[in-house]
Short mmCIF file of C-alpha atoms in Angstrom, two decimals:
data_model
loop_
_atom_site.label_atom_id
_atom_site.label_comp_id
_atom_site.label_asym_id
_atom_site.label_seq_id
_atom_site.Cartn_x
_atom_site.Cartn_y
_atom_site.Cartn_z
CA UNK A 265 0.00 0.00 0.00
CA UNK A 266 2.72 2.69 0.60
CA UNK A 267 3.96 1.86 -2.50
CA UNK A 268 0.56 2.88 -3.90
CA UNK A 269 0.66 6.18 -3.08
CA UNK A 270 4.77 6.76 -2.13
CA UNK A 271 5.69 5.97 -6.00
CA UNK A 272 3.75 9.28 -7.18
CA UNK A 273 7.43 11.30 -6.76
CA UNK A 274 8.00 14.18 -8.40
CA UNK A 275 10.90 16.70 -7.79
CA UNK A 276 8.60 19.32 -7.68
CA UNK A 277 6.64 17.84 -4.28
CA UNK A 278 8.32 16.92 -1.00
CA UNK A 279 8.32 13.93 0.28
CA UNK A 280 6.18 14.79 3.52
CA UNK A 281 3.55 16.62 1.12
CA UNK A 282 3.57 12.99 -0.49
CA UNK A 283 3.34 11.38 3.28
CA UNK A 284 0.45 13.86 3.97
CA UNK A 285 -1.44 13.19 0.46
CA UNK A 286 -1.16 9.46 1.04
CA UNK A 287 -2.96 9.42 4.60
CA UNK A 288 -5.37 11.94 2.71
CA UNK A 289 -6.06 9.16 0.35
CA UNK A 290 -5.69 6.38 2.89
CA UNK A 291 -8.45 8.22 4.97
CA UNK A 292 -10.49 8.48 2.00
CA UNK A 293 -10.31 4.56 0.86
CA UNK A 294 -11.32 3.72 4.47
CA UNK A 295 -13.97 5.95 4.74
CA UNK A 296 -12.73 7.73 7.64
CA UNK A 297 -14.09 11.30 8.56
CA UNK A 298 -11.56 14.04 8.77
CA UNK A 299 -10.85 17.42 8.51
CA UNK A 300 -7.80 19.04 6.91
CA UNK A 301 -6.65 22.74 8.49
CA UNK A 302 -4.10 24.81 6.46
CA UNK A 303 -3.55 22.20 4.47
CA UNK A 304 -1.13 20.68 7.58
CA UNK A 305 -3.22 19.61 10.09
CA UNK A 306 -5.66 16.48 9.64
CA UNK A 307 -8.02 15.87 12.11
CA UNK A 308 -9.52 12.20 11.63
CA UNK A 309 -11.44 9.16 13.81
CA UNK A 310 -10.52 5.89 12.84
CA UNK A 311 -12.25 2.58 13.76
CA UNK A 312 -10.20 0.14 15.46
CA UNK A 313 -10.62 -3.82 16.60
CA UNK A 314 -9.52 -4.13 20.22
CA UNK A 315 -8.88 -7.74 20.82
CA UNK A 316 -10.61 -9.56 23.61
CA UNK A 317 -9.17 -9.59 27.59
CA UNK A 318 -9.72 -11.91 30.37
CA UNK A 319 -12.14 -8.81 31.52
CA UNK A 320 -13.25 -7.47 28.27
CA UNK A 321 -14.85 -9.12 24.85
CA UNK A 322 -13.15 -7.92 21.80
CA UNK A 323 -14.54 -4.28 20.81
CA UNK A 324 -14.21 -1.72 18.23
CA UNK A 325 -13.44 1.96 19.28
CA UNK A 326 -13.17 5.16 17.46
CA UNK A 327 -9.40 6.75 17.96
CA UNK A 328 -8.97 10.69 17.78
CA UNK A 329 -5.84 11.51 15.54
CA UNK A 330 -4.07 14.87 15.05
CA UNK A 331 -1.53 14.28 12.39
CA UNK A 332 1.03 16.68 10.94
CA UNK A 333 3.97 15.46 8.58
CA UNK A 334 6.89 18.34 9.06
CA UNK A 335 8.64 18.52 12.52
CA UNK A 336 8.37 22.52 12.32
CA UNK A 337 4.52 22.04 12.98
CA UNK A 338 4.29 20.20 15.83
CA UNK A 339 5.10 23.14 18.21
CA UNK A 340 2.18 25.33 16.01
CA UNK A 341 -0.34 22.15 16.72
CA UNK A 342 0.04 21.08 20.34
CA UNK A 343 -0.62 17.39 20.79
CA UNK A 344 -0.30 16.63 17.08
CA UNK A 345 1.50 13.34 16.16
CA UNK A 346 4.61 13.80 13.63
CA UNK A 347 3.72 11.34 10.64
CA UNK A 348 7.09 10.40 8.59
CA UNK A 349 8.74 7.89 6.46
CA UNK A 350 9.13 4.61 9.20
CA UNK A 351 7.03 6.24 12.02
CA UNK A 352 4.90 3.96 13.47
CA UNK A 353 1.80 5.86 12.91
CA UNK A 354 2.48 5.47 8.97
CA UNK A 355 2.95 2.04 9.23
CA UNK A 356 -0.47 1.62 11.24
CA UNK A 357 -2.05 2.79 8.24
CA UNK A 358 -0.95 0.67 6.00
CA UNK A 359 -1.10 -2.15 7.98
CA UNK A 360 -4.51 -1.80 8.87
CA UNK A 361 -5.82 -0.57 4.94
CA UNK A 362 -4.27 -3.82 4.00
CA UNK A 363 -5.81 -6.01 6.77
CA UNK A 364 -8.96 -4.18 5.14
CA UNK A 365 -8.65 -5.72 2.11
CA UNK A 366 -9.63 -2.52 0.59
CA UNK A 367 -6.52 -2.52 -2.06
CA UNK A 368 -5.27 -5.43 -3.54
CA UNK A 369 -2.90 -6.48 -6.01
CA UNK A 370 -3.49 -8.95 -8.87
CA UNK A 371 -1.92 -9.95 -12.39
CA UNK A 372 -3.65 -12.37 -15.06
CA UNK A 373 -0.47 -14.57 -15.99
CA UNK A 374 -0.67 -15.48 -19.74
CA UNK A 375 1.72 -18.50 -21.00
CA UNK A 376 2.42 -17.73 -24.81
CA UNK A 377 1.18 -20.65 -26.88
CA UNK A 378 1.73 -19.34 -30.71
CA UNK A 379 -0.38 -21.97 -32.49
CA UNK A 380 -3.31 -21.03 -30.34
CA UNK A 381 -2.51 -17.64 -29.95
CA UNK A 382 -2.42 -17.20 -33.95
CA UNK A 383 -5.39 -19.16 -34.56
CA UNK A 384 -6.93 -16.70 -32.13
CA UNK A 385 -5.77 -13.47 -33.83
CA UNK A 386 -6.26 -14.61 -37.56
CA UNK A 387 -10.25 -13.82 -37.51
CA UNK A 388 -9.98 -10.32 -36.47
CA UNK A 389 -7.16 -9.45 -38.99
CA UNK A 390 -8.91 -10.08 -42.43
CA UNK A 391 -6.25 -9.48 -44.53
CA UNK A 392 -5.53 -10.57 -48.23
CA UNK A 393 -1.97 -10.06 -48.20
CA UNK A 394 -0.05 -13.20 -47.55
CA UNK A 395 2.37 -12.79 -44.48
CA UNK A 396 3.47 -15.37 -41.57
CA UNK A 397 3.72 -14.02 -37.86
CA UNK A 398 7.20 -13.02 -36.42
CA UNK A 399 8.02 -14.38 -32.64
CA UNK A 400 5.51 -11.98 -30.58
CA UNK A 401 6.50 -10.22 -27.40
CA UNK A 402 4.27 -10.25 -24.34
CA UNK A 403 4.22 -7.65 -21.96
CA UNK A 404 2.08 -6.68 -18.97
CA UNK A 405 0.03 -2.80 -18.59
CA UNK A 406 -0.60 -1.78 -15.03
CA UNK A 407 -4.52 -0.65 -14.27
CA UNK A 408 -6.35 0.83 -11.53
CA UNK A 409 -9.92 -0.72 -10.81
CA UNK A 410 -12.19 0.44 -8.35
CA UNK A 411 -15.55 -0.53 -7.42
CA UNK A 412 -18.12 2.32 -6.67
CA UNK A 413 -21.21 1.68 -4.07
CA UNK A 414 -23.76 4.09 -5.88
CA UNK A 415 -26.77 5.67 -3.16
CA UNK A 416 -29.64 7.18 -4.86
CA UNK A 417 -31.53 8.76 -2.28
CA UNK A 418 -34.69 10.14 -1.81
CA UNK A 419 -38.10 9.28 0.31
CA UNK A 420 -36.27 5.52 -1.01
CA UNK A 421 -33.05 4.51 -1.13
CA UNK A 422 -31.37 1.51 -3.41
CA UNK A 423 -27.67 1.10 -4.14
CA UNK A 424 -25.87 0.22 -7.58
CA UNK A 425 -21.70 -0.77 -7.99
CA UNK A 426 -20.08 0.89 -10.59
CA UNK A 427 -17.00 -1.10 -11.39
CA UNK A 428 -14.53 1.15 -13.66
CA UNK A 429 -10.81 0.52 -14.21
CA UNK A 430 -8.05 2.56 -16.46
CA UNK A 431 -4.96 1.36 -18.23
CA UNK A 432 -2.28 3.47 -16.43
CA UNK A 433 -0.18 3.29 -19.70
CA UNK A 434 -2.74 4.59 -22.46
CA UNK A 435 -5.20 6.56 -20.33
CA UNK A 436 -7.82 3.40 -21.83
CA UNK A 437 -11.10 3.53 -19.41
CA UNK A 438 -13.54 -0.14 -19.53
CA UNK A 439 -16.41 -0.35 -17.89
CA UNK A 440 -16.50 -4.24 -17.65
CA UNK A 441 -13.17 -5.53 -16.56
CA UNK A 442 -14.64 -6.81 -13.25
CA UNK A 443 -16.81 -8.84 -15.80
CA UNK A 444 -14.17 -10.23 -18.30
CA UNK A 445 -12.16 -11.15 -15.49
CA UNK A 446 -15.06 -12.85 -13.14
CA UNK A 447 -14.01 -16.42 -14.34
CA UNK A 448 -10.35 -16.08 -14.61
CA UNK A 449 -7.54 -17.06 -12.81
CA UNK A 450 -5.63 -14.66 -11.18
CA UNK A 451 -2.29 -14.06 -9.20
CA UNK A 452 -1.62 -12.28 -6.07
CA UNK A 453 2.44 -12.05 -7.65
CA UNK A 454 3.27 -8.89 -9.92
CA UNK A 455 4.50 -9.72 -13.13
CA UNK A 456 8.50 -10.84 -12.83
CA UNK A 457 9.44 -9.08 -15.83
CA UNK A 458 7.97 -7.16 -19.15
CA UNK A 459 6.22 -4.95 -17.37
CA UNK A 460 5.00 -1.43 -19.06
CA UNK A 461 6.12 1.70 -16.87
CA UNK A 462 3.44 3.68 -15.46
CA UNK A 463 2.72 6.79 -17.61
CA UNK A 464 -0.64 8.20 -15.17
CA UNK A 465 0.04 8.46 -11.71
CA UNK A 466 -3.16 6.71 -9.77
CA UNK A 467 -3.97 10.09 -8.52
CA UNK A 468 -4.62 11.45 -11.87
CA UNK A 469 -6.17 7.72 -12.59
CA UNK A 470 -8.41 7.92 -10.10
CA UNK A 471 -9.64 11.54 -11.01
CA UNK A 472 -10.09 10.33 -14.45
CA UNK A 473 -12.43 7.23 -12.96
CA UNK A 474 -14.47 9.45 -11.20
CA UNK A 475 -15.12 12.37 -13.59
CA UNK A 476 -16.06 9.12 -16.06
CA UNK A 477 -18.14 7.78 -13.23
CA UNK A 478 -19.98 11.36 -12.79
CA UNK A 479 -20.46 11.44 -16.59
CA UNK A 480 -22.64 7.87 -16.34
CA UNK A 481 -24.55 9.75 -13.80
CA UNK A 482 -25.23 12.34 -15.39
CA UNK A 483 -26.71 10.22 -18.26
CA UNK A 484 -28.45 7.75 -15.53
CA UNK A 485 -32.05 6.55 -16.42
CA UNK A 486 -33.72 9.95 -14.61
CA UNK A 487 -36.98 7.82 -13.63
CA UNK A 488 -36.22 7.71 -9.93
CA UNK A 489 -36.11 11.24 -9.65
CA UNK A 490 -39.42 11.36 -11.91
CA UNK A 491 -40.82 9.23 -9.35
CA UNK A 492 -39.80 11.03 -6.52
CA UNK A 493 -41.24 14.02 -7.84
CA UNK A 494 -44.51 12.54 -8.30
CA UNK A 495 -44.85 11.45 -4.81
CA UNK A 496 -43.53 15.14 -3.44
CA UNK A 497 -45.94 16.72 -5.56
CA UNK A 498 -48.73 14.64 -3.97
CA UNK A 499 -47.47 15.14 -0.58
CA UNK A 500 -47.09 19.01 -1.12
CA UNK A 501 -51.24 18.97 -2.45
CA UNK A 502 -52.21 16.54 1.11
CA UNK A 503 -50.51 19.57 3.16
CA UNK A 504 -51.89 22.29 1.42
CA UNK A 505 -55.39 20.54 1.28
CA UNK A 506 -54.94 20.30 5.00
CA UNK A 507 -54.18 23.79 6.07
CA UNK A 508 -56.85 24.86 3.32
CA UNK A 509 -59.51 22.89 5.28
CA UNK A 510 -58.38 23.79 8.66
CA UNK A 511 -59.05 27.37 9.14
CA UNK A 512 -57.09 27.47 12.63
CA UNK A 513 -53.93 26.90 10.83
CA UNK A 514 -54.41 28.38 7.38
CA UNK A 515 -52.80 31.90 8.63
CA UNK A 516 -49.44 29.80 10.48
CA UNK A 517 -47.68 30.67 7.37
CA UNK A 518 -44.68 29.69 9.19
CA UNK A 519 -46.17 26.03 10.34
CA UNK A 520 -46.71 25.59 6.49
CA UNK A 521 -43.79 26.53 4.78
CA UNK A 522 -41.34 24.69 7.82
CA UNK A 523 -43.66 21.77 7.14
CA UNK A 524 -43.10 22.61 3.20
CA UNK A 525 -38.87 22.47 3.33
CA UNK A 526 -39.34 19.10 5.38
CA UNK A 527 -41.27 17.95 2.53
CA UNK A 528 -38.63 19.02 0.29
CA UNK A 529 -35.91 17.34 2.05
CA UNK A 530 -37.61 14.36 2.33
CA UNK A 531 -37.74 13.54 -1.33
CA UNK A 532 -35.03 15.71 -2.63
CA UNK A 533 -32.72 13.22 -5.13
CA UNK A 534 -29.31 12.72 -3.49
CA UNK A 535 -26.29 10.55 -5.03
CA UNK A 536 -23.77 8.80 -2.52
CA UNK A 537 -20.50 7.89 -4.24
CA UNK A 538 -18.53 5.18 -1.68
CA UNK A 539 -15.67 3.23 -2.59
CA UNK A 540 -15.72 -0.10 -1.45
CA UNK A 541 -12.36 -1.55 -2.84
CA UNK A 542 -9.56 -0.98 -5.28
CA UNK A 543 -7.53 -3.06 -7.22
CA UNK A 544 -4.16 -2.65 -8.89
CA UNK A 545 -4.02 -5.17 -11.83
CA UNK A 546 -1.50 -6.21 -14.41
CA UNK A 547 -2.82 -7.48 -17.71
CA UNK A 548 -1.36 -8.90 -20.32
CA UNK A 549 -0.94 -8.16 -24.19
CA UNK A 550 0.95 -9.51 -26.65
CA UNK A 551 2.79 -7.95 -29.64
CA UNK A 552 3.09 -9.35 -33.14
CA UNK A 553 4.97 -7.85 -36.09
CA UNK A 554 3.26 -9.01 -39.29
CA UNK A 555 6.30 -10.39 -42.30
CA UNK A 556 4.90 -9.99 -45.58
CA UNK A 557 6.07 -12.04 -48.40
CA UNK A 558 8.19 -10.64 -51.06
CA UNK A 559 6.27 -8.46 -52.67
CA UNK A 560 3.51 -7.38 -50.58
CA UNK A 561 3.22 -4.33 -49.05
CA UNK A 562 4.13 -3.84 -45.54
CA UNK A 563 1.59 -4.47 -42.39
CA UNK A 564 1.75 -2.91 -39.08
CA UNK A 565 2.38 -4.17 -35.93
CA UNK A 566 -0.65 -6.22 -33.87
CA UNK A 567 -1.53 -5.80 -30.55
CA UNK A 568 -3.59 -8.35 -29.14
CA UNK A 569 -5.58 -8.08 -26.33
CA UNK A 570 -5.82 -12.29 -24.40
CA UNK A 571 -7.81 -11.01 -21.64
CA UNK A 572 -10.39 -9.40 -23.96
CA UNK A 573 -9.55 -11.60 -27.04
CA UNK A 574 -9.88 -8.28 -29.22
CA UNK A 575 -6.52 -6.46 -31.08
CA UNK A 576 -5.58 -3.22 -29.45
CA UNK A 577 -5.90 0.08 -31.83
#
């Protein structure tokens, strides 16, 4: 996990503003509330698991934590702790976001077989030139995944997970990887070798899955609001029918109209966006360079996509 985060260097941001953005993100993954002052002070509760005594049954309790990441604060923020590289506090965190099981890693390991792999490729290429296939290289793309709990909210309430994941080499976004993948077999090792450096930092990945995951809300199926609507708008005619037929409260103008925003509240559309995990995964793909035969014109190169079974543009 501090890999996750700590491998976002740049010479242009210090390595405690990195320390301080990862337990921004690690608070955010874990769904932890907290408050950020001055952008050097966070403020956040945390649950933890107390294990069981000889007097006590195991419990969980909220802990308090005042976190700073530059020694030169901790006089300015009394009782602060000083979060660094190997302080136990940074540890903690990771330790316990991985006990979570919030972030995981996982590759799809892919054994070339040519013969099969060909056969494989040959429909999608539909080509009348004559040409044989050159020894093909595989390599493995990093991607982030994460899975979105979806709350739409109103006088009702149901949930929907958004799974969306982005190839952190080509900026590619799918919307069905958690599908394709379902009856696969996967690893828990990263890829020993031929692996594609990173090119998006998972910040900027992650940014990218959520303004895609806003734009699919945007373009939702509208209905529940519709719905909602219709039962405000009959809600709003029962109170004004009743303080039109009860002349002791028809001139409470404030009665009505606090009665009115409750109304209002009550079935006003609201979207929750929760993560509930995140996955780092490496995928395969496999390049070909197409030989013609004397004479025929040259072909480009072919990616092929074995997780997908579709060639790469």
């Amino acid at each position: 996990m501090a890999e996750f985060s700590l491998n976002m260097r740049s010479q242009n941001i210090s390595e405690n503003q990195l320390i301080f953005d990862f337990l921004v993100d690690a608070l955010k993954v874990a769904c932890s509330p907290y408050n950020i002052i001055n952008n050097e002070l966070i403020m956040a509760q945390c649950q933890v698991d107390v294990p069981a005594t000889f007097f006590r049954p195991a419990r969980m309790e909220t802990l308090n934590l005042q976190m700073v990441c530059s020694p030169e604060l901790l006089e300015k923020y009394p009782g602060s702790e000083l979060v660094t590289r190997g302080s136990f506090r940074l540890q903690w965190l990771v330790d316990g976001i991985s006990k979570r099981g919030l972030i995981t890693r996982a590759t799809f390991p892919y054994d070339l077989d040519h013969r099969k792999l060909e056969r494989e490729i040959l429909p999608f290429l539909n080509l009348q030139n004559r040409f044989f296939f050159k020894q093909p290289t595989l390599f493995y793309h990093p991607h982030l995944l994460v899975n979105f709990k979806i709350s739409f909210e109103t006088d009702e309430r149901f949930d929907e997970l958004f799974s969306l994941s982005i190839d952190l080499v080509q900026g590619e976004i799918s919307t069905n990887l958690t599908t394709v993948l379902a009856a696969k077999k996967l690893s828990s090792q990263p890829p020993k070798k031929n692996l594609a450096p990173r090119q998006i930092s998972y910040r900027e990945a992650y940014q990218a899955l959520l303004n895609h995951l806003k734009w699919q809300l945007q373009n939702y199926d509208s209905k529940w609001i519709k719905a909602a609507q219709t039962r405000w708008e009959e809600e709003v005619s029962y109170l004004e029918s009743y303080y039109r037929d009860n002349p002791e409260q028809e001139h409470d103008q404030h009665s009505f109209y606090r009665r009115l925003a409750e109304v209002y509240r009550k079935y006003r559309p609201i979207i929750h966006i929760q993560i509930v995990n995140i996955a780092i995964l490496y995928l395969p793909l496999v390049r070909y360079t197409l030989e013609p035969y004397p004479g025929e014109p040259e072909l480009p190169v072919v990616i092929y996509d074995p997780v997908r079974r579709k060639l790469k543009h």
